[in-house]
Coordinates of C-alpha atoms and ligand atoms in Angstrom, one line a residue:
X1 CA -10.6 -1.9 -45.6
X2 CA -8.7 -4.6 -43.4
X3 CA -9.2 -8.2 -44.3
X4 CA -10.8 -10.5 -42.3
X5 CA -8.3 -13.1 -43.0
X6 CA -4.8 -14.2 -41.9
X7 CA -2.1 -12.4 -43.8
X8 CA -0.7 -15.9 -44.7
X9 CA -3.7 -18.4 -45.6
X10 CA -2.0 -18.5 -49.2
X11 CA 1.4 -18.6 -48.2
X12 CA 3.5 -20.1 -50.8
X13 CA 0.8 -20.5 -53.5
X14 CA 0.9 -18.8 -57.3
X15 CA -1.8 -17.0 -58.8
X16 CA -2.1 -16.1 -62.7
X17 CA -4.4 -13.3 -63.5
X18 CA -5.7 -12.5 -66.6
X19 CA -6.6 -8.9 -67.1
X20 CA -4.9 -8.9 -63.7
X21 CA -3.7 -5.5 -64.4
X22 CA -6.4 -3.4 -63.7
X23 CA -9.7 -3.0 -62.1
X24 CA -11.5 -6.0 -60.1
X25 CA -8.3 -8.4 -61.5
X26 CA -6.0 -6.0 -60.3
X27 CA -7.4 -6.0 -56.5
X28 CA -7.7 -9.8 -56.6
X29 CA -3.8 -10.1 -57.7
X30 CA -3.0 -7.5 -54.8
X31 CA -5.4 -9.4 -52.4
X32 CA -4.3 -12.3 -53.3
X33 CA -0.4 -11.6 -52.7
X34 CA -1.3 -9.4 -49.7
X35 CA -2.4 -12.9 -48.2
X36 CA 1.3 -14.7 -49.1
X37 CA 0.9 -15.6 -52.5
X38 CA 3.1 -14.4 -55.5
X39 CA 1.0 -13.5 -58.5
X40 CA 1.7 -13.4 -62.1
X41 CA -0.7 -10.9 -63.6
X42 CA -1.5 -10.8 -67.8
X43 CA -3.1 -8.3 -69.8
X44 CA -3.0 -7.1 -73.6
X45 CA -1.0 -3.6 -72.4
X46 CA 2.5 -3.6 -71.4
X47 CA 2.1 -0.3 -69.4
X48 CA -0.5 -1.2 -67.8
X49 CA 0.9 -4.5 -66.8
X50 CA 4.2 -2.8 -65.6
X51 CA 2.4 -0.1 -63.4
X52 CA 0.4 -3.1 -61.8
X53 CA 3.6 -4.8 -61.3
X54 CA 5.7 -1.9 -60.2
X55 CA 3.1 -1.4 -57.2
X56 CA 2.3 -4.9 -56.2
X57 CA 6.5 -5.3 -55.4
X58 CA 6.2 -2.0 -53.8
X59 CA 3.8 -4.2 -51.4
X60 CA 6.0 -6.6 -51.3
X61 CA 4.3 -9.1 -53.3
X62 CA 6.8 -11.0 -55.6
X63 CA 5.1 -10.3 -59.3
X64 CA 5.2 -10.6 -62.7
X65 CA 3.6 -8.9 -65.4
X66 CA 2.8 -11.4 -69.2
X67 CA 1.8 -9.2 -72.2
X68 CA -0.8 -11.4 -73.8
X69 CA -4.6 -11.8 -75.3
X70 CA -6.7 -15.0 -74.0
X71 CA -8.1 -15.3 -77.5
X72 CA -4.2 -16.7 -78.3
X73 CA -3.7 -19.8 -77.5
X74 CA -0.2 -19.6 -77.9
X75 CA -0.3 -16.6 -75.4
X76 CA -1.9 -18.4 -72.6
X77 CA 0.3 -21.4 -73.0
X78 CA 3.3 -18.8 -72.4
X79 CA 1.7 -16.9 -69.7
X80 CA 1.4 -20.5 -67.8
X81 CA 4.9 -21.3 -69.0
X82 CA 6.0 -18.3 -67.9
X83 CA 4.7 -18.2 -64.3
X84 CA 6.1 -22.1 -64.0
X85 CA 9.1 -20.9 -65.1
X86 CA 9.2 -17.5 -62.6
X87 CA 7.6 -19.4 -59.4
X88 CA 7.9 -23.5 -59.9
X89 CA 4.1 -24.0 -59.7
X90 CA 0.5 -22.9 -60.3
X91 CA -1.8 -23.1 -57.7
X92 CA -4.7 -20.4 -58.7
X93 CA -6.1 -19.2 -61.7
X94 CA -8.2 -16.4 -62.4
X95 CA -10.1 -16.0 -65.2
X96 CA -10.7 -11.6 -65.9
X97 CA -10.0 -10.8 -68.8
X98 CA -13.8 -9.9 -70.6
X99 CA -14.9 -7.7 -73.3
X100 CA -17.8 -5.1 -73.2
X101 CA -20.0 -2.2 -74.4
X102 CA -23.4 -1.8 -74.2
X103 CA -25.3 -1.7 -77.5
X104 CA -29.0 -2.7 -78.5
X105 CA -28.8 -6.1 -80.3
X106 CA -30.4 -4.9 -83.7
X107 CA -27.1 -2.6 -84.3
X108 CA -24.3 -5.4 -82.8
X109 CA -22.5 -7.1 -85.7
X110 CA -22.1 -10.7 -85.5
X111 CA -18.2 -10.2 -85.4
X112 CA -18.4 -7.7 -82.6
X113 CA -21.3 -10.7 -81.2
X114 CA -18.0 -13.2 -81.5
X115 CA -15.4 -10.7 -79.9
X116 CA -16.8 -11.1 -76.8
X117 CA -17.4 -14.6 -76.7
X118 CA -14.3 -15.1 -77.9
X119 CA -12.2 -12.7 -75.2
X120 CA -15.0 -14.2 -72.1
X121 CA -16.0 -17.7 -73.0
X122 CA -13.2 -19.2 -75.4
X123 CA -10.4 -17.5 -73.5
X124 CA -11.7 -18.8 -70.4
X125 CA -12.1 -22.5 -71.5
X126 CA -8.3 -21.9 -73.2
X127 CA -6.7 -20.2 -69.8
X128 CA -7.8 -23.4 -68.1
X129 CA -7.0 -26.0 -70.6
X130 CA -3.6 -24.5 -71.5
X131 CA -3.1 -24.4 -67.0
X132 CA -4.6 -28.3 -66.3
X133 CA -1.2 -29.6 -66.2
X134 CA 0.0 -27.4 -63.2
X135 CA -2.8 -27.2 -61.7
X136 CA -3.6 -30.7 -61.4
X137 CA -2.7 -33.2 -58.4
X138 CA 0.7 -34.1 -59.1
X139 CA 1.1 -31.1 -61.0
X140 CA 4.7 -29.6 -61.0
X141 CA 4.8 -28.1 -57.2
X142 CA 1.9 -30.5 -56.1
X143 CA 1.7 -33.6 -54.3
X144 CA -0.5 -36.3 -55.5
X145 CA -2.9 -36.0 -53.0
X146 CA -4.5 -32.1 -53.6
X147 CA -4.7 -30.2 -56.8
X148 CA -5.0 -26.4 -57.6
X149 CA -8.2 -24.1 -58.4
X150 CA -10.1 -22.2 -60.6
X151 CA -11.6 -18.3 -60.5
X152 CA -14.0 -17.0 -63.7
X153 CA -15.6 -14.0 -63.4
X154 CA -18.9 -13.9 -64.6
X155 CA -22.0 -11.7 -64.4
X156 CA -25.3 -11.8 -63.4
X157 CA -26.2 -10.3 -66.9
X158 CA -27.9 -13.9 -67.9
X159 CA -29.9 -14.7 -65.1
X160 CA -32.9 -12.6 -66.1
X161 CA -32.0 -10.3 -69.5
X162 CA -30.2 -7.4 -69.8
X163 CA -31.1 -4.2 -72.0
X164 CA -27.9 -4.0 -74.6
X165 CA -26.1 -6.9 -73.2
X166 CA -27.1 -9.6 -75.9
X167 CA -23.4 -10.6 -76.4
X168 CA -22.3 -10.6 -72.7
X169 CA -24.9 -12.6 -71.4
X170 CA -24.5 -15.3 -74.3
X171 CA -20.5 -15.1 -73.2
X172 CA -21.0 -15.3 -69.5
X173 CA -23.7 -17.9 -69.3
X174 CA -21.3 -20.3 -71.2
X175 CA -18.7 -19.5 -68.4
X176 CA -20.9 -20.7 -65.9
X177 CA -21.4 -23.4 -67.4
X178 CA -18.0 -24.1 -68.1
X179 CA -17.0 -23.2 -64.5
X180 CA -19.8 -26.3 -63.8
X181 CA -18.9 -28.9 -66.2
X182 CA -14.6 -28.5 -64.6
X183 CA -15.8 -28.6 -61.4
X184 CA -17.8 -32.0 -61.9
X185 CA -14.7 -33.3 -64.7
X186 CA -11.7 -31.7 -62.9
X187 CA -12.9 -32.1 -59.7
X188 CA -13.5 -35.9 -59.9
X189 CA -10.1 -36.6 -61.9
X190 CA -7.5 -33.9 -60.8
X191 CA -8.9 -32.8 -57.2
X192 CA -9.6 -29.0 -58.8
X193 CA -11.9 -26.7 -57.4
X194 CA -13.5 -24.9 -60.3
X195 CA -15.7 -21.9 -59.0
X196 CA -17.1 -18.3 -60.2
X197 CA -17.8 -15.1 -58.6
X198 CA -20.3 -12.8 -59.9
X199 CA -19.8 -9.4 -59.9
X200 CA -22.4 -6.5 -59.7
X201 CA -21.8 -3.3 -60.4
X202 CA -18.5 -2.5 -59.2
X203 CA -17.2 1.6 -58.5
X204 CA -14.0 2.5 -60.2
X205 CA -14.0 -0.1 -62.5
X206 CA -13.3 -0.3 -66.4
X207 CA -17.3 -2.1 -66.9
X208 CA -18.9 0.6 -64.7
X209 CA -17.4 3.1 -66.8
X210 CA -18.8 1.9 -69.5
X211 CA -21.8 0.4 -68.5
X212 CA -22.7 2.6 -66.0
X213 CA -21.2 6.2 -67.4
X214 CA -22.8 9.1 -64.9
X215 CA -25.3 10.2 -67.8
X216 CA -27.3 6.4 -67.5
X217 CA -26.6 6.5 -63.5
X218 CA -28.2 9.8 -63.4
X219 CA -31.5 7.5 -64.5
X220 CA -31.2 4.5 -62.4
X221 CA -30.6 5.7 -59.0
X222 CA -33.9 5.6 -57.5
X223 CA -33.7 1.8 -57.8
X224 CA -33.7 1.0 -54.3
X225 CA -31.2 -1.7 -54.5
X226 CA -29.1 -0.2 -57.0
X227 CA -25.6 0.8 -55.0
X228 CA -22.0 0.0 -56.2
X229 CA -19.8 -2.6 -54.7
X230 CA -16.0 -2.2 -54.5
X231 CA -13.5 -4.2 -55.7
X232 CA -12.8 -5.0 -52.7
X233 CA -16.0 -7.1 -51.8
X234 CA -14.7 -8.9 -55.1
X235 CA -11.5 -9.9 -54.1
X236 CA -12.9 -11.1 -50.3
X237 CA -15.2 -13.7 -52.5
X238 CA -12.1 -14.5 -54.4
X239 CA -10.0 -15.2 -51.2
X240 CA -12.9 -17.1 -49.5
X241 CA -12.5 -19.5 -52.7
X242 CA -8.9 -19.5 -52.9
X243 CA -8.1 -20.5 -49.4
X244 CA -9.2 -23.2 -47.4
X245 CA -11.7 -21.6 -46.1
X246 CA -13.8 -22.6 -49.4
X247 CA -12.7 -26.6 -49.8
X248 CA -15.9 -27.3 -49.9
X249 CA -17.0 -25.1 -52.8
X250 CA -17.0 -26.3 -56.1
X251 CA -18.9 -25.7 -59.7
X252 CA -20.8 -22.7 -58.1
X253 CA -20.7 -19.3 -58.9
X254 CA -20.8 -16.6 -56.5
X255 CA -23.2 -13.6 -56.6
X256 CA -21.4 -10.6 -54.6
X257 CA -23.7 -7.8 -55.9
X258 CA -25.4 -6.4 -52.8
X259 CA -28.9 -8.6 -54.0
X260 CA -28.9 -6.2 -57.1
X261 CA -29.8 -8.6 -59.5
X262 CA -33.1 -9.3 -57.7
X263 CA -34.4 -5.8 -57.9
X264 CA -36.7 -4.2 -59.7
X265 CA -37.6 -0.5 -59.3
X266 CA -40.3 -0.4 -56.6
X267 CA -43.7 0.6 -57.9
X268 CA -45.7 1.4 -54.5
X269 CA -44.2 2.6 -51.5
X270 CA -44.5 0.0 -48.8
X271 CA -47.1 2.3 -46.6
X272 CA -49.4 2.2 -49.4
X273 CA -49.1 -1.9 -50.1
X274 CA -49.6 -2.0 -46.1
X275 CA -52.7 -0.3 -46.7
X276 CA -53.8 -0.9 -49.6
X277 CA -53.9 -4.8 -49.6
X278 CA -55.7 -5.4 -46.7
X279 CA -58.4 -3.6 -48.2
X280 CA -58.4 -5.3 -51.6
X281 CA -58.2 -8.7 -49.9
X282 CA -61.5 -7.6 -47.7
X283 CA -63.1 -6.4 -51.0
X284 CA -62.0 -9.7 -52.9
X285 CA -63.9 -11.5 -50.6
X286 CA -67.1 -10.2 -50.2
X287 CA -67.3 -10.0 -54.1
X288 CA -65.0 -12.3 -55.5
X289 CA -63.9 -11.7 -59.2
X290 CA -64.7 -13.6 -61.9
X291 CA -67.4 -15.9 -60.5
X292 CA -70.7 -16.7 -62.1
X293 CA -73.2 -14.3 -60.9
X294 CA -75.6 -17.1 -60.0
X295 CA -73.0 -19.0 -57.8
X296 CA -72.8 -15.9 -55.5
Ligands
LIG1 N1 -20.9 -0.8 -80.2 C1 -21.0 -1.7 -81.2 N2 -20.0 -2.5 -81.7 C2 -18.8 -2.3 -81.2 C3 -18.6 -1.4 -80.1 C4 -19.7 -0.7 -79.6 N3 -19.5 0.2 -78.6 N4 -17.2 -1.5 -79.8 C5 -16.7 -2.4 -80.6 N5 -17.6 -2.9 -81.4 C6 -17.4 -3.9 -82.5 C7 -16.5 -3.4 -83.6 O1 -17.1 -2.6 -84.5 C8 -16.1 -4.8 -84.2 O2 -17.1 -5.3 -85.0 P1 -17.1 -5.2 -86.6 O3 -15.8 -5.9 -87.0 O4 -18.3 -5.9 -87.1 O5 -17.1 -3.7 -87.0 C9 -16.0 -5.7 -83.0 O6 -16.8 -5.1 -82.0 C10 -14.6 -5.9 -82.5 O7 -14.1 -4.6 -82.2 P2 -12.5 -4.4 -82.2 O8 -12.3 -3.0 -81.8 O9 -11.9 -4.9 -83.4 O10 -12.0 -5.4 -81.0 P3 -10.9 -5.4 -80.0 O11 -10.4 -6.7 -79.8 O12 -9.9 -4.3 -80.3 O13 -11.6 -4.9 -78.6 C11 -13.6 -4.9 -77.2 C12 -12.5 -5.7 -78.0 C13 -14.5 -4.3 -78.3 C14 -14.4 -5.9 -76.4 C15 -13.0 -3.8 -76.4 O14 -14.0 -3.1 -75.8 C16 -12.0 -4.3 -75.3 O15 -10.9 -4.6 -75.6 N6 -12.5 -4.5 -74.1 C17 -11.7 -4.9 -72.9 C18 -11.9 -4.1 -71.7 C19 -13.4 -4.2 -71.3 O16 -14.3 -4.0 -72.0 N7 -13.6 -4.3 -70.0 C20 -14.9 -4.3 -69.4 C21 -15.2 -5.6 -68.7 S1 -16.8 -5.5 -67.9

């Protein structure tokens, strides 16, 4: 799909991605670069990084690909060193990079509990403490009047509760809260927008494939507001907070799921609520329940 943006409302700024490489990261590094910025892109598998990177130059989008894990500190202090050292300054980063499977909280191990709040939460909160000195005002790159800005992808996982989830919703509702507490401290000393975006279910996607593999699908569909997104509608949201656009937006995180986290399946269909409640409202009044008998 076109963009409804100008080609160059992130002309001369630089990305770093983590988990960049593939799925929703990958669109928002080619998104991203497809609106003038050059991205640096990291991930934990070197082929994967150097398909991604192969086909973002072959858009012409200058690129580079930074084998890493976020759970290494010493990894994201090189991916940041790295992209300083490729582009002269950091202007955006994305936190991607997340863990998942689905699995009912009784048979989840407390290490396999930490691996995921270690890969989503920890490595967020290390991405962005290991890239505060480029990002800030005054950063390398930066004048001392304007400072960079801050992506984590979350969920919506958190915001009710999620069947099998027990160790993504614990590691995403500490990203939001992270995302809140920069924005208020980063925002008021360093003049950095801290935001989130938070995905629904997203086609083609590493997470729909395992969260959503056709044999659950098969089960949910009826849901009426159960449809997937693409990654596309993702990396709109991210440009929208990247740009100018959003200068305004700061320490909130974006739902972009098509209202899916609001539904539940539908238990009436709307004719018979049309009909039906009138009738039960008429009923309820000339016999109201649960009154004394000789108040009546
Ligand atoms: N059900 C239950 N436990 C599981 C599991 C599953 N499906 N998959 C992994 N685990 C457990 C492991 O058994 C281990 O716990 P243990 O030491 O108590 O046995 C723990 O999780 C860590 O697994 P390990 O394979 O050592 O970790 P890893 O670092 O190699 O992989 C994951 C991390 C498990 C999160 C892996 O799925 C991953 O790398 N994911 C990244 C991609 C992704 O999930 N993207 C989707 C984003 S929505």
């Amino acid at each position: 799909m076109e963009s409804p943006f100008r080609a160059d409302i992130l002309k001369g700024k630089v990305a770093l991605l983590t988990g960049g490489g593939s799925g929703i990261g990958y669109e928002i590094s080619y998104q991203l670069g497809k609106h003038g910025a050059s991205v640096a892109i990291m991930g934990r598998r070197k082929h994967v990084l150097d398909s991604a990177v192969s086909t973002l130059r072959s858009h012409g989008i200058p690129a580079i690909g930074i084998e890493g894990d976020v759970r290494n500190r010493d990894d994201a202090v090189r991916a940041v060193e790295s992209t300083i050292q490729q582009f002269g300054r950091l202007d955006i980063l994305v936190n991607a990079a997340a863990g998942n499977f689905l699995v009912p909280a009784e048979d989840l191990s407390p290490n396999a509990f930490r691996t995921v709040i270690d890969i989503d939460s920890v490595g967020t909160f290390t991405m962005c403490h290991a890239a505060l000195k480029y990002l800030k005002k005054g950063g390398q790159g930066k004048d001392s009047s304007s400072g960079g800005m801050i992506i984590n992808i979350s969920a919506t996982l958190h915001y009710t509760a999620s069947w099998y989830q027990i160790h993504v919703s614990a590691a995403k509702a500490a990203v939001d809260s992270i995302t809140r507490s920069l924005a208020l401290e980063w925002g008021t000393d360093y003049d950095i927008r801290v935001n989130g975006i938070a995905p629904g279910p997203i086609a083609d996607t590493t997470g729909a494939s395992k969260l959503a593999p056709e044999e659950i699908l098969s089960k949910v569909k009826e849901a009426p507001l159960f449809k997937f997104g693409e990654k596309w509608d993702i990396a709109m949201a991210a440009l929208y907070l990247a740009s100018d656009a959003g200068k305004y937006v700061n320490g909130t995180t974006l739902v972009v799921d098509g209202g899916e986290w609001l539904s539940k399946p539908r238990n009436l269909p709307k004719d018979a609520v049309q009909q039906l409640s009138r009738i039960a409202e008429r009923r309820s009044r000339e016999a109201p329940v649960g009154v004394p008998k000789s108040k009546l």
